[in-house]
Coordinates of C-alpha atoms in Angstrom, one line a residue:
Chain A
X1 CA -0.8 1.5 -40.3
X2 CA -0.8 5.3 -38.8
X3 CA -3.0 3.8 -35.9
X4 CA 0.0 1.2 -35.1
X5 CA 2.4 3.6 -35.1
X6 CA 0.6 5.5 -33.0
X7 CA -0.2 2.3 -30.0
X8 CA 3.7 1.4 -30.8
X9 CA 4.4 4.8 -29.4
X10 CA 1.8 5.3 -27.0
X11 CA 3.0 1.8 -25.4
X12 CA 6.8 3.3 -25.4
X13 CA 5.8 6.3 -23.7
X14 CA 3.4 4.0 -21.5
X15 CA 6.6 2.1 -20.7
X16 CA 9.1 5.1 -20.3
X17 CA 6.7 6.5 -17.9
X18 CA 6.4 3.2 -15.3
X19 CA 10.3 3.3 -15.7
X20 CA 10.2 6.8 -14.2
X21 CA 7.5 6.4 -12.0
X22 CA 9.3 2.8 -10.8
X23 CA 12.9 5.0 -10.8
X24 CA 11.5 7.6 -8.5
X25 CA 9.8 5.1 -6.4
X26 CA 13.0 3.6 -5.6
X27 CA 14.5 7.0 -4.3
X28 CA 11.7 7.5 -2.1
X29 CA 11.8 4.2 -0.4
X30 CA 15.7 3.5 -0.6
X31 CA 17.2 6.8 0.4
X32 CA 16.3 8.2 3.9
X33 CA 17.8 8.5 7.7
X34 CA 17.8 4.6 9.4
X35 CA 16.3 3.9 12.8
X36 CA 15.7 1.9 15.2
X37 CA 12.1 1.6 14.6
X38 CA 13.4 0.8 11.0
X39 CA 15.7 -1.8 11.3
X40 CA 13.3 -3.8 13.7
X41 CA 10.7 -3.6 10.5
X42 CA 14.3 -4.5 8.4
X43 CA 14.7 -7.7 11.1
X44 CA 11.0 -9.0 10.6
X45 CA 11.4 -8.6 7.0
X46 CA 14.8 -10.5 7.0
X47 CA 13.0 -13.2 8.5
X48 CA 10.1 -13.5 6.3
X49 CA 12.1 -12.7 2.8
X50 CA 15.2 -14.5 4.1
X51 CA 15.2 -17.4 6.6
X52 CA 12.0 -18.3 5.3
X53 CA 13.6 -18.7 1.5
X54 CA 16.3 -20.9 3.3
X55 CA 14.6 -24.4 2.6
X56 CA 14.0 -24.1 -0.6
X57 CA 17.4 -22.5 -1.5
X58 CA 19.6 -25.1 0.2
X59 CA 17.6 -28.0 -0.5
X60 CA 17.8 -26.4 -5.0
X61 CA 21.8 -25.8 -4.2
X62 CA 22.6 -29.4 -3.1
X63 CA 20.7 -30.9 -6.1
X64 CA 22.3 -28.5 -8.6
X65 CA 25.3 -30.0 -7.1
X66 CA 24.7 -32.9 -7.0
X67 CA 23.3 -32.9 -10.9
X68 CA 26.6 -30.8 -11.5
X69 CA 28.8 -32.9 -10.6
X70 CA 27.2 -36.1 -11.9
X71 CA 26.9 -34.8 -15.5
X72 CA 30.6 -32.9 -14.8
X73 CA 31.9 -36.6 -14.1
X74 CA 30.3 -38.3 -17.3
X75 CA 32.0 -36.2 -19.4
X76 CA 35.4 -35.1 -17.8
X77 CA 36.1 -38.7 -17.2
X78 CA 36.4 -39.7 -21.0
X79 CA 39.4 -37.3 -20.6
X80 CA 40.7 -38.7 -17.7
X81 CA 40.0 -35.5 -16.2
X82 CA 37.7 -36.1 -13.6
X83 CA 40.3 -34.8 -10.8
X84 CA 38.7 -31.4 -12.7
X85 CA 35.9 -32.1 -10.8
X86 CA 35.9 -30.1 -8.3
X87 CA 37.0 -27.1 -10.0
X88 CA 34.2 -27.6 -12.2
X89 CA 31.4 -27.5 -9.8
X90 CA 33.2 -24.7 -7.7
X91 CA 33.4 -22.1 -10.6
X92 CA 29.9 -23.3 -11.9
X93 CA 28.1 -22.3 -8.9
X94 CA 30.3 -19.6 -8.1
X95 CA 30.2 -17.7 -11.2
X96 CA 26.8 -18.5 -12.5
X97 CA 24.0 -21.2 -11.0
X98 CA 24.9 -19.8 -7.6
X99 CA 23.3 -16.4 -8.4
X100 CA 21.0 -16.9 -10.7
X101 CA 19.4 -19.6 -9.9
X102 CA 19.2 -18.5 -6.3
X103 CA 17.2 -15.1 -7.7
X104 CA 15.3 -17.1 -9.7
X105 CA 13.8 -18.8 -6.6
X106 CA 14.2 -16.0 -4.5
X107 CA 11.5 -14.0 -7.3
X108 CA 9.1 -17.5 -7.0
X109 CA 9.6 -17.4 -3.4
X110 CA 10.1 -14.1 -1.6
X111 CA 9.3 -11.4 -4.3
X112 CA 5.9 -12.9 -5.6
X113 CA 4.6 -12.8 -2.0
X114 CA 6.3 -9.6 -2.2
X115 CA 3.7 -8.2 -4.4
X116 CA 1.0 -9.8 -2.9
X117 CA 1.5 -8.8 0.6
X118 CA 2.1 -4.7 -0.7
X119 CA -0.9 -5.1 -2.8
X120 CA -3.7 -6.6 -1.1
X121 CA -2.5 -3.9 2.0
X122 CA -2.9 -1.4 -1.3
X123 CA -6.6 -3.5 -2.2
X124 CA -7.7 -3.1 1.7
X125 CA -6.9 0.5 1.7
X126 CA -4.0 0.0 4.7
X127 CA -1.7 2.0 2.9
X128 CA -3.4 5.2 2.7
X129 CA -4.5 4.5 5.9
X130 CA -1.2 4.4 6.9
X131 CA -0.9 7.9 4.6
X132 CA -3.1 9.9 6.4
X133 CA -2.0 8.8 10.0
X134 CA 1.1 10.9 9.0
X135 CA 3.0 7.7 8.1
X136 CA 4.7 7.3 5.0
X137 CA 4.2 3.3 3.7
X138 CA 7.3 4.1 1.0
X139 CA 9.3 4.4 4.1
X140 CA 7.3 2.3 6.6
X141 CA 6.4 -0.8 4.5
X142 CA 8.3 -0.3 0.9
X143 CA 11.7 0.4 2.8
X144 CA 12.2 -2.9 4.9
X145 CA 11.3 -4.8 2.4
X146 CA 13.7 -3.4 -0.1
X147 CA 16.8 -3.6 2.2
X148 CA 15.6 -6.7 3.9
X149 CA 15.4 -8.3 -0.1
X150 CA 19.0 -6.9 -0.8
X151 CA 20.8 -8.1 2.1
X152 CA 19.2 -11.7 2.1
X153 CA 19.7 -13.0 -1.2
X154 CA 23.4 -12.3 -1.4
X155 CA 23.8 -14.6 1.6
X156 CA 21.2 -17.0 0.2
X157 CA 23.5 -17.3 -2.9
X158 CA 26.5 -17.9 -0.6
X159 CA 24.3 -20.8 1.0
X160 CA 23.3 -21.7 -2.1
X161 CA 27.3 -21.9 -3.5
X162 CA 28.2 -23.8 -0.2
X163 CA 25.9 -26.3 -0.1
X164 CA 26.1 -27.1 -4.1
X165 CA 29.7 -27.8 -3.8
X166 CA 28.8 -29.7 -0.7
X167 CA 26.3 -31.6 -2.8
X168 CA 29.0 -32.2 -5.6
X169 CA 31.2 -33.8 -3.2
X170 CA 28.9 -36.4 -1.5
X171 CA 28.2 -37.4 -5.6
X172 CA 31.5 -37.0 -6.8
X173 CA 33.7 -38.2 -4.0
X174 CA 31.6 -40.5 -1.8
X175 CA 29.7 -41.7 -5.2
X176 CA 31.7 -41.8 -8.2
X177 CA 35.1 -42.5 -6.8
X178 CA 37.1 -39.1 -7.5
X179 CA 39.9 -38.6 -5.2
X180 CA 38.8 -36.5 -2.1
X181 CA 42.1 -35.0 -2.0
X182 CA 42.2 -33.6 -6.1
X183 CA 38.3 -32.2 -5.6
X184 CA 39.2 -30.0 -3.0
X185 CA 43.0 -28.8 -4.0
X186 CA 42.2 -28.3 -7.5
X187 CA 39.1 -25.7 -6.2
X188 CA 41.3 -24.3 -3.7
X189 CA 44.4 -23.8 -6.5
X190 CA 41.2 -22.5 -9.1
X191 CA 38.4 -20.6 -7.6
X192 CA 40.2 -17.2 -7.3
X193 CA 38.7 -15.2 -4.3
X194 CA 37.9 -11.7 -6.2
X195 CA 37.2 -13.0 -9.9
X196 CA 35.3 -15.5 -9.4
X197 CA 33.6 -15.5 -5.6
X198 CA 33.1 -11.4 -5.6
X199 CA 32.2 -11.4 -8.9
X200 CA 29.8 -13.9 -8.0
X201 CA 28.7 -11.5 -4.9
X202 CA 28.1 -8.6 -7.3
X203 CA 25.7 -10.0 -9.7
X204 CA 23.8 -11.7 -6.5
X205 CA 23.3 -7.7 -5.3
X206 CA 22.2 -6.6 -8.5
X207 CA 19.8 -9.4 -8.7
X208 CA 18.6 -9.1 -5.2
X209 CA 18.2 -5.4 -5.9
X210 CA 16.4 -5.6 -9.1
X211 CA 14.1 -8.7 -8.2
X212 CA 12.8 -6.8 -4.9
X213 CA 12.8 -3.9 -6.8
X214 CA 10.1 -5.6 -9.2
X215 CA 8.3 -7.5 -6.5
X216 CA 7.9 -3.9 -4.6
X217 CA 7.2 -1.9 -7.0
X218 CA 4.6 -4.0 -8.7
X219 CA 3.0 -4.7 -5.2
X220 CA 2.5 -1.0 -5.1
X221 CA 1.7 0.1 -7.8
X222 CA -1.1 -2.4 -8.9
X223 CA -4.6 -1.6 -9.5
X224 CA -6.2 -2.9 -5.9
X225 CA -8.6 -5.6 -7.4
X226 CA -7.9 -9.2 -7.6
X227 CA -7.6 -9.7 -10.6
X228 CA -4.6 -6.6 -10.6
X229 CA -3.2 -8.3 -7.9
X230 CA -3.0 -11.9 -9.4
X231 CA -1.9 -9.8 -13.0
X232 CA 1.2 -8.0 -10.7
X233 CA 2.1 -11.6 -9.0
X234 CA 2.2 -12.8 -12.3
X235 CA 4.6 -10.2 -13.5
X236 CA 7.2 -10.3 -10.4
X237 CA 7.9 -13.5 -11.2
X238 CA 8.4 -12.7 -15.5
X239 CA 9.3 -9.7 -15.0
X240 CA 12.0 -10.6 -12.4
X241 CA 13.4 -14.2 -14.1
X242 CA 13.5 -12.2 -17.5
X243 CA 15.8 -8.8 -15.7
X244 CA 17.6 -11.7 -14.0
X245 CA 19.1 -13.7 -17.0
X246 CA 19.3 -10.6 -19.4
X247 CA 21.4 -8.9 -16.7
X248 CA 23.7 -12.3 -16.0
X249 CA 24.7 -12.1 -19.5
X250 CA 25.7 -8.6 -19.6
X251 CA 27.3 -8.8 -16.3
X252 CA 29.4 -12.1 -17.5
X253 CA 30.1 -10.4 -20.5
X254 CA 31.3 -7.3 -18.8
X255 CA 33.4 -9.7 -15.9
X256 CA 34.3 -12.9 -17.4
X257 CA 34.4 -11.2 -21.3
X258 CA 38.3 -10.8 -21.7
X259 CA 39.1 -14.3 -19.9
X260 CA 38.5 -15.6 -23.5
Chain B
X1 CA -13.3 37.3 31.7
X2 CA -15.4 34.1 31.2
X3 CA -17.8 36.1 28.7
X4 CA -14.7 37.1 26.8
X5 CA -13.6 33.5 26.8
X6 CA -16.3 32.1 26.1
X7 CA -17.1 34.4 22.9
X8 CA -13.5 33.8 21.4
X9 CA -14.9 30.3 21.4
X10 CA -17.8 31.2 19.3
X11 CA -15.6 33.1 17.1
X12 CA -13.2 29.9 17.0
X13 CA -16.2 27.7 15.8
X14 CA -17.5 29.6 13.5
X15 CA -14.2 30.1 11.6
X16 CA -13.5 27.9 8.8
X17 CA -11.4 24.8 9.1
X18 CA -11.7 23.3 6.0
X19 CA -11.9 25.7 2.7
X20 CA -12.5 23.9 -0.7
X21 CA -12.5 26.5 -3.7
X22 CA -14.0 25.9 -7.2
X23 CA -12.1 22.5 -7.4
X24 CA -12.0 20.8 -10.5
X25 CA -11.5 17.1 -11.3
X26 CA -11.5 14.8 -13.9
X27 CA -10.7 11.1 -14.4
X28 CA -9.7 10.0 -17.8
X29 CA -12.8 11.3 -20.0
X30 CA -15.2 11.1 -17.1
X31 CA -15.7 14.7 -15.1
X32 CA -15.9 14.6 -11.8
X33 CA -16.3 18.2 -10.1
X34 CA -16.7 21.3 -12.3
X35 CA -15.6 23.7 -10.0
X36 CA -17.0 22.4 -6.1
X37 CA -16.6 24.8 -3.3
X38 CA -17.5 24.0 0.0
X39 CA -16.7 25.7 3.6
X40 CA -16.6 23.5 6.4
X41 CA -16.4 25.3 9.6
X42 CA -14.6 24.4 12.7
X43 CA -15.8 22.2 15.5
X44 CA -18.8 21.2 13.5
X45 CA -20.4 18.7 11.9
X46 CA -20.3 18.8 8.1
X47 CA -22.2 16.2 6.1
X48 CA -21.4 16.2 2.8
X49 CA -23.9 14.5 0.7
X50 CA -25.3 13.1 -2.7
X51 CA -26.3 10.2 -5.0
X52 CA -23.5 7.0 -5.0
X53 CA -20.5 7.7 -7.7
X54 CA -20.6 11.8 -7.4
X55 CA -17.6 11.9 -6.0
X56 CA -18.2 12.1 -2.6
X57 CA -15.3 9.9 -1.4
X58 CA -13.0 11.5 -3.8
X59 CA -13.7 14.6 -2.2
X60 CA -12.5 13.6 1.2
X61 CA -9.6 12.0 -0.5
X62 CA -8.7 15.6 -1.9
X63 CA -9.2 17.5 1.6
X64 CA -6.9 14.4 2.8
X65 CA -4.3 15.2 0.0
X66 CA -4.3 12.1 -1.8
X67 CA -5.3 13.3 -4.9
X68 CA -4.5 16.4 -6.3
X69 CA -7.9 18.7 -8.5
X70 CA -6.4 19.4 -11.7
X71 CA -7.4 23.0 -10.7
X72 CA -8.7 24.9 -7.1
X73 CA -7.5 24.9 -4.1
X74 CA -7.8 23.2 -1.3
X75 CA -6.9 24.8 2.2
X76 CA -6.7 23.5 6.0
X77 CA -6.5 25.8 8.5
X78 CA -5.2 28.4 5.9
X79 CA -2.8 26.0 4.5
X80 CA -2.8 24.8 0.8
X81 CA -3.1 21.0 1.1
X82 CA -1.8 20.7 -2.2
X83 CA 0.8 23.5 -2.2
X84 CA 2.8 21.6 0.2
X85 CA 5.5 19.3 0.3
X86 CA 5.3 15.7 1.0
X87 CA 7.0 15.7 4.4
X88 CA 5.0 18.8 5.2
X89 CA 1.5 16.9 4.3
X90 CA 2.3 14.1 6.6
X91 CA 2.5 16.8 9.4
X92 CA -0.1 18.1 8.6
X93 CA -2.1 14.9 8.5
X94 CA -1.0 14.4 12.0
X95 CA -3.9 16.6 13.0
X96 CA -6.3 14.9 11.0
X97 CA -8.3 11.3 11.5
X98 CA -10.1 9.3 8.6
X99 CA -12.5 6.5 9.1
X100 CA -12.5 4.7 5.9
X101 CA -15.1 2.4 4.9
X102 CA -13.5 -0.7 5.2
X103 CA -11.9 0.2 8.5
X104 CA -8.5 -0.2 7.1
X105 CA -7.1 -1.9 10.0
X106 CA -3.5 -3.4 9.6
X107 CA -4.0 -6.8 9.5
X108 CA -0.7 -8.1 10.6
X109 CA -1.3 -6.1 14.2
X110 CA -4.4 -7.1 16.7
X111 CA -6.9 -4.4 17.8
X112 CA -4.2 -3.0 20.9
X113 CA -1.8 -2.7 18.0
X114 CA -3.5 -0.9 15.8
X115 CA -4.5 1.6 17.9
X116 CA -1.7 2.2 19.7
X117 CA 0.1 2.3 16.2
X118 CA -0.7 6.4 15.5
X119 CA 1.1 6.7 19.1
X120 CA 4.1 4.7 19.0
X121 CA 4.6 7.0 15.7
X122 CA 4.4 10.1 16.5
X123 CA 5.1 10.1 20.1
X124 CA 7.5 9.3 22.2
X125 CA 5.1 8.5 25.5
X126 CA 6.6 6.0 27.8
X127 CA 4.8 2.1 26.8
X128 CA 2.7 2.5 30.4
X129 CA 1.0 6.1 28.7
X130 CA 0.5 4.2 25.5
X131 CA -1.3 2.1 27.3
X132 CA -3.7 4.2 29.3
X133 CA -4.5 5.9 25.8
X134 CA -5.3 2.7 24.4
X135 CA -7.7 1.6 26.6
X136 CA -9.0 4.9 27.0
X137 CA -9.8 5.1 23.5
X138 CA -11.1 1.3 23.5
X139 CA -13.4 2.2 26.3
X140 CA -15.0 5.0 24.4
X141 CA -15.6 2.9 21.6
X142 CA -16.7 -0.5 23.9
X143 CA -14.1 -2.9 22.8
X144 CA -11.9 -2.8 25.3
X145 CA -12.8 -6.6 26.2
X146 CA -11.5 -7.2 22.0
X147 CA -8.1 -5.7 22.2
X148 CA -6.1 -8.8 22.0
X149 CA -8.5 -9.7 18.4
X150 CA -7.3 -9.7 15.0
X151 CA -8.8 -7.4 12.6
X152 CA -9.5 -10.9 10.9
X153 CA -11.7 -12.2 13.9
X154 CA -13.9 -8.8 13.8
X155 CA -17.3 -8.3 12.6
X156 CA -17.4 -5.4 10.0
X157 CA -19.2 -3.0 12.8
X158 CA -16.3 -3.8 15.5
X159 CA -13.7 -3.1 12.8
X160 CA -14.9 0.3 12.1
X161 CA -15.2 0.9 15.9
X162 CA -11.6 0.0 16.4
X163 CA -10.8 2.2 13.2
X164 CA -12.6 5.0 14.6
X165 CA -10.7 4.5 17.8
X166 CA -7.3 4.8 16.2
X167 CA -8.6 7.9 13.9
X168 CA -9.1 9.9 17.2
X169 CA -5.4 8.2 19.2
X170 CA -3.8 11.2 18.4
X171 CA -6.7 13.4 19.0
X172 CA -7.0 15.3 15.7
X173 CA -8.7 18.1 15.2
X174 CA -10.6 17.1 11.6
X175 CA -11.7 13.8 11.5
X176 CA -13.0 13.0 8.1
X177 CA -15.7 9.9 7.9
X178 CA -16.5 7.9 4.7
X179 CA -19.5 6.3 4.7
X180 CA -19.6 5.2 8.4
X181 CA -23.1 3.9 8.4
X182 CA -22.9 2.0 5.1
X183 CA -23.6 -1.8 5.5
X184 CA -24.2 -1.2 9.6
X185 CA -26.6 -3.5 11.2
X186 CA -29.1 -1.2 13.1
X187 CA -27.3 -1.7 16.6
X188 CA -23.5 -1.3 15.1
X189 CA -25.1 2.2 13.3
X190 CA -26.8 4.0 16.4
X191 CA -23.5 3.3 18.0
X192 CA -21.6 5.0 15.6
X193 CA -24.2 7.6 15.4
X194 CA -23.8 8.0 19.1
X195 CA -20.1 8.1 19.1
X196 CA -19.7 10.4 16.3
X197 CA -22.2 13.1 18.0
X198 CA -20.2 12.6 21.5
X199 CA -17.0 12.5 20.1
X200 CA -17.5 16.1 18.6
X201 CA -19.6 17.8 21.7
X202 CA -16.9 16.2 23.8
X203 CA -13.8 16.9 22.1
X204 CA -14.6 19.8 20.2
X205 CA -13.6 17.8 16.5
X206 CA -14.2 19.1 13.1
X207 CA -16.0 16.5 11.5
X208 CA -17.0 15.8 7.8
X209 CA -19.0 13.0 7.0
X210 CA -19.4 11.7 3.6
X211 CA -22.7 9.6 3.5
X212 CA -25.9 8.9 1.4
X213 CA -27.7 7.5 4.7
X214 CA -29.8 10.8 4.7
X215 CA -31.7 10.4 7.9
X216 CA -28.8 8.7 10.2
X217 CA -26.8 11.5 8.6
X218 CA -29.0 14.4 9.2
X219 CA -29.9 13.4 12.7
X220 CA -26.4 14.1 13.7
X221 CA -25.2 17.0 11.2
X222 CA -24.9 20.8 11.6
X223 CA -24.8 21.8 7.9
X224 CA -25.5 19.7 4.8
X225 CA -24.0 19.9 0.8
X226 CA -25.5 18.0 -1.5
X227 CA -23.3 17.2 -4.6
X228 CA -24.5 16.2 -7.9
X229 CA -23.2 16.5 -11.2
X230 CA -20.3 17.9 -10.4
X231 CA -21.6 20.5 -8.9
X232 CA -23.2 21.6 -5.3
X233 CA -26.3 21.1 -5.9
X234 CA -28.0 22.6 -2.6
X235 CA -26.3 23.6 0.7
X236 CA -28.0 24.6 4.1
X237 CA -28.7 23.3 7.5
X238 CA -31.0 19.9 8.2
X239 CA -34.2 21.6 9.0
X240 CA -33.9 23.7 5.5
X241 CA -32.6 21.0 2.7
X242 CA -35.7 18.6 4.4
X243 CA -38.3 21.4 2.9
X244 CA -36.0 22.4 0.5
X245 CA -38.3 22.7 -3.0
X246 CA -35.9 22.3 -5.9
X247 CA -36.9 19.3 -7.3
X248 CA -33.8 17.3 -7.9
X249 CA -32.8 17.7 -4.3
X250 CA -36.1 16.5 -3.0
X251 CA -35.9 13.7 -4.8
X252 CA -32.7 12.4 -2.5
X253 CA -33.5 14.1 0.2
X254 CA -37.0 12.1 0.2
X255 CA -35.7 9.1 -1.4
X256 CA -37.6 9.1 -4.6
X257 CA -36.5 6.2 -7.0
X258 CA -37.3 8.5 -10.5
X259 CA -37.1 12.2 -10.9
X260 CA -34.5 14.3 -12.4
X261 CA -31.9 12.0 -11.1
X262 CA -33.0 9.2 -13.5
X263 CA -33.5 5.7 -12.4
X264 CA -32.0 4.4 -16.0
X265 CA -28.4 4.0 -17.1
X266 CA -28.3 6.7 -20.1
X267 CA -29.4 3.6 -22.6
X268 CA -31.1 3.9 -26.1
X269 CA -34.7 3.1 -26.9
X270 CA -36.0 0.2 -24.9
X271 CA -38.2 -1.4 -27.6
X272 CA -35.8 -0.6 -30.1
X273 CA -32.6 -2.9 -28.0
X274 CA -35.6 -5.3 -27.6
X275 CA -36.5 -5.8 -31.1
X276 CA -32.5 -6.7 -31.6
X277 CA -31.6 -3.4 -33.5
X278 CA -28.8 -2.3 -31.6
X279 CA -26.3 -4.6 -32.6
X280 CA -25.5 -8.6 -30.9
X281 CA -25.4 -7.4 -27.4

């Protein structure tokens, strides 16, 4: 019993320590004077974390659209409220699928490769090679990353958003029948632009900033063999999906909370 | 005039560079160094020296500042490497080089790249300068015909060649080598040999090399530790550790497979494990 206790609390402070370590980590790589050396690392980074994400974002937000706005119709027709339709899918993606499932497939995508690009440069000993050249890698290979992470997945959830409502058209419209005219004017007289489109925003940066947070963080801090850096991989992706759907509840508790 | 000059020099070499003072180091349960303290003078060659898992790299990783002894100092040039602050390490590490073993080459940049990389940096030299440097430290390692490789296209002797000429781009004035001979074919390790020996005569380097090649090591050094348990175990020049008498470093320096060092794991009784009394394993 004593010896439980005692692995109970050596786990907490095993825990509470990596929170620090992960917390200070961020300060180092985050904070600091940008450059132009910088944002040309930030640009290449963009590209591989960002555009290179785009496929598989768009190609998830038109089916969730579509799927949206085929299960949307099934049910809001037995109402006769299948002009709601549009409305529906807006504020669906807006508020919720639009950022989380984007982070979810930004962690699969982006942060798990992430990890495994930071640690096998960790395994291969480029990082402290890096150190002792006088070059710090928390600022040098950490700090693109970070940013690069934070800016693209906001505007992958807007891509996401756009094409899911696209998506919901071509079924609901061109499909099923609704009126073309009733989609689009009941999202436009609905989808209020701060509530529902910057609160959509918000969550997408504190997903993007948590899930590259992870992805870095366990990249760097693995232990450089490969069986650590398949274990890290492994926990981006948990790690992140977990952070991500806790997080959306509290955040739609805290925005959305008082509509009810 | 000359004389003077050329007596400050002697007084300049003979000063030490490196200072290393009753460090001690421990990971986990497992003790590393129980109180090491080494000297390692400037514009020579220092080998330091001793049976695989003493601590040898860990060593140069301390003298780097990566890791921190739990107690002693450490001092470069007079300045405590662990005393100072993070920005102030990577300054001072602008005067240092390290070979590491694996070559550590960046392997998203091709050979040019990754030697130009210490340059672009921590210089603001025009891109024709960067250049000339380049090539002029390619030449001096003979892959100047490889600079548009990968590190991926390499062979392991060509990849510590190109490390070795992007540890000296900024020409440092300690360059610390780990194990620059290990797993060398014989042509790829007189190389090396050769460019580490001209590399200090020409340039005037500090170098400390961590090895247990004794003779490919000795043949080039100017003063020798051997570390064991912790502990120097011997110290002196080449000439003296070779007839040195204490039996323990005879046996490395000689290559002896039994001796104090012992050959066995620390293990219980042979025949008894045999016989199936120590438990299912």
């Amino acid at each position: 019993m004593i010896e439980r206790i005692r692995h109970l609390g050596q786990q907490g402070c095993a825990l509470l320590e990596a929170l620090g370590r992960a917390g200070i980590f961020l300060g180092q790589s985050a904070l600091g004077v940008p450059s132009r050396e910088g944002f040309h690392l930030w640009l290449r980074q963009m590209h591989f974390v960002g555009v290179m994400s785009l496929a598989i974002v768009l190609v998830s937000g038109l089916f969730i659209g579509m799927v949206l706005a085929l299960q949307g119709y099934t049910i809001l027709v037995d109402f006769g409220a299948e002009q709601a339709l549009g409305q529906m899918v807006a504020l669906s993606l807006l508020r919720e699928l639009g950022p989380v499932v984007s982070a979810l497939l930004f962690a699969g995508r982006a942060g798990s490769a992430l990890t495994a690009e930071i640690g096998l440069m960790k395994a291969t000993e480029q990082l402290t090679s890096m150190e002792m050249i006088g070059v710090d890698p928390l600022r040098r290979v950490v700090a693109p990353r970070l940013w690069a992470g934070f800016v693209a997945l906001p505007l992958l959830t807007i891509g996401f958003s756009v094409v899911g409502v696209w998506g919901g058209q071509l079924v609901g419209v061109e499909w099923l029948g609704v009126f073309e005219g009733s989609y689009w004017s009941n999202m436009q007289s609905s989808v209020a632009f701060v509530a529902d489109v910057g609160n959509g925003l918000i969550k997408s940066l504190v997903f993007a900033l948590v899930v590259t947070w992870i992805a870095v963080f366990q990249g760097y801090d693995l232990i450089p063999t490969s069986e650590g850096i398949s274990r890290a991989t492994t926990r981006t992706v948990v790690y992140s999906s977990l952070a991500v759907l806790g997080l959306d509840f509290v955040l739609t508790a805290l925005m959305f909370g008082e509509l009810s | 005039m000359f004389d003077n000059i050329s007596k400050d020099d002697e007084a300049m070499t003979d000063s030490a560079f490196v200072e290393v003072e009753s460090v001690h180091f421990s990971r986990g349960e497992m003790e590393i160094f129980r109180g090491v303290d080494l000297t390692i003078p400037r514009g020579r060659i220092t080998a330091i020296m001793g049976p695989s898992g003493t601590g040898k790299t860990t060593l140069l990783k301390m003298i780097g500042g990566q890791l921190t002894p739990d107690a002693g100092h450490v001092r470069i040039d007079g300045q405590d490497v662990h005393a100072l602050s993070r920005k102030a390490l990577f300054v001072l590490r602008r005067r240092m080089g390290m070979l590491f073993q694996s070559g550590a080459l960046f392997s998203d940049l091709d050979v040019y790249e990754n030697v130009a990389f210490p340059l672009r940096v921590h210089t603001d030299l025009p891109e024709v300068m960067i250049r000339d440097v380049v090539l002029m430290k390619l030449q001096a390692v003979g892959l100047r015909g490889a600079r548009e490789l990968k590190p991926s296209e390499l062979s392991g002797g060509m990849a510590r060649r190109v490390a070795l000429a992007r540890a000296i781009a900024l020409d440092p004035e300690l360059i610390l080598y780990d194990e620059p001979f290990a797993g060398q074919d014989p042509i790829s390790m007189g190389v090396l040999i050769q460019l580490i020996k001209r590399l200090n005569e020409a340039l005037g380097l500090t170098a400390v090399i961590v090895s247990h090649d004794i003779k490919e090591t000795l043949s080039i050094a100017d003063y020798v530790y051997v570390i064991a348990d912790g502990q120097v175990m011997a110290h002196g020049t080449p000439a003296s550790l070779d007839t040195d008498r204490d039996p323990r470093v005879s046996q490395f320096m000689h290559g002896e497979p039994d001796g104090p060092v012992p050959f066995h794991y620390p293990a219980m009784d042979f025949h008894a494990d045999i016989l199936g009394s120590g438990g299912p394993r």
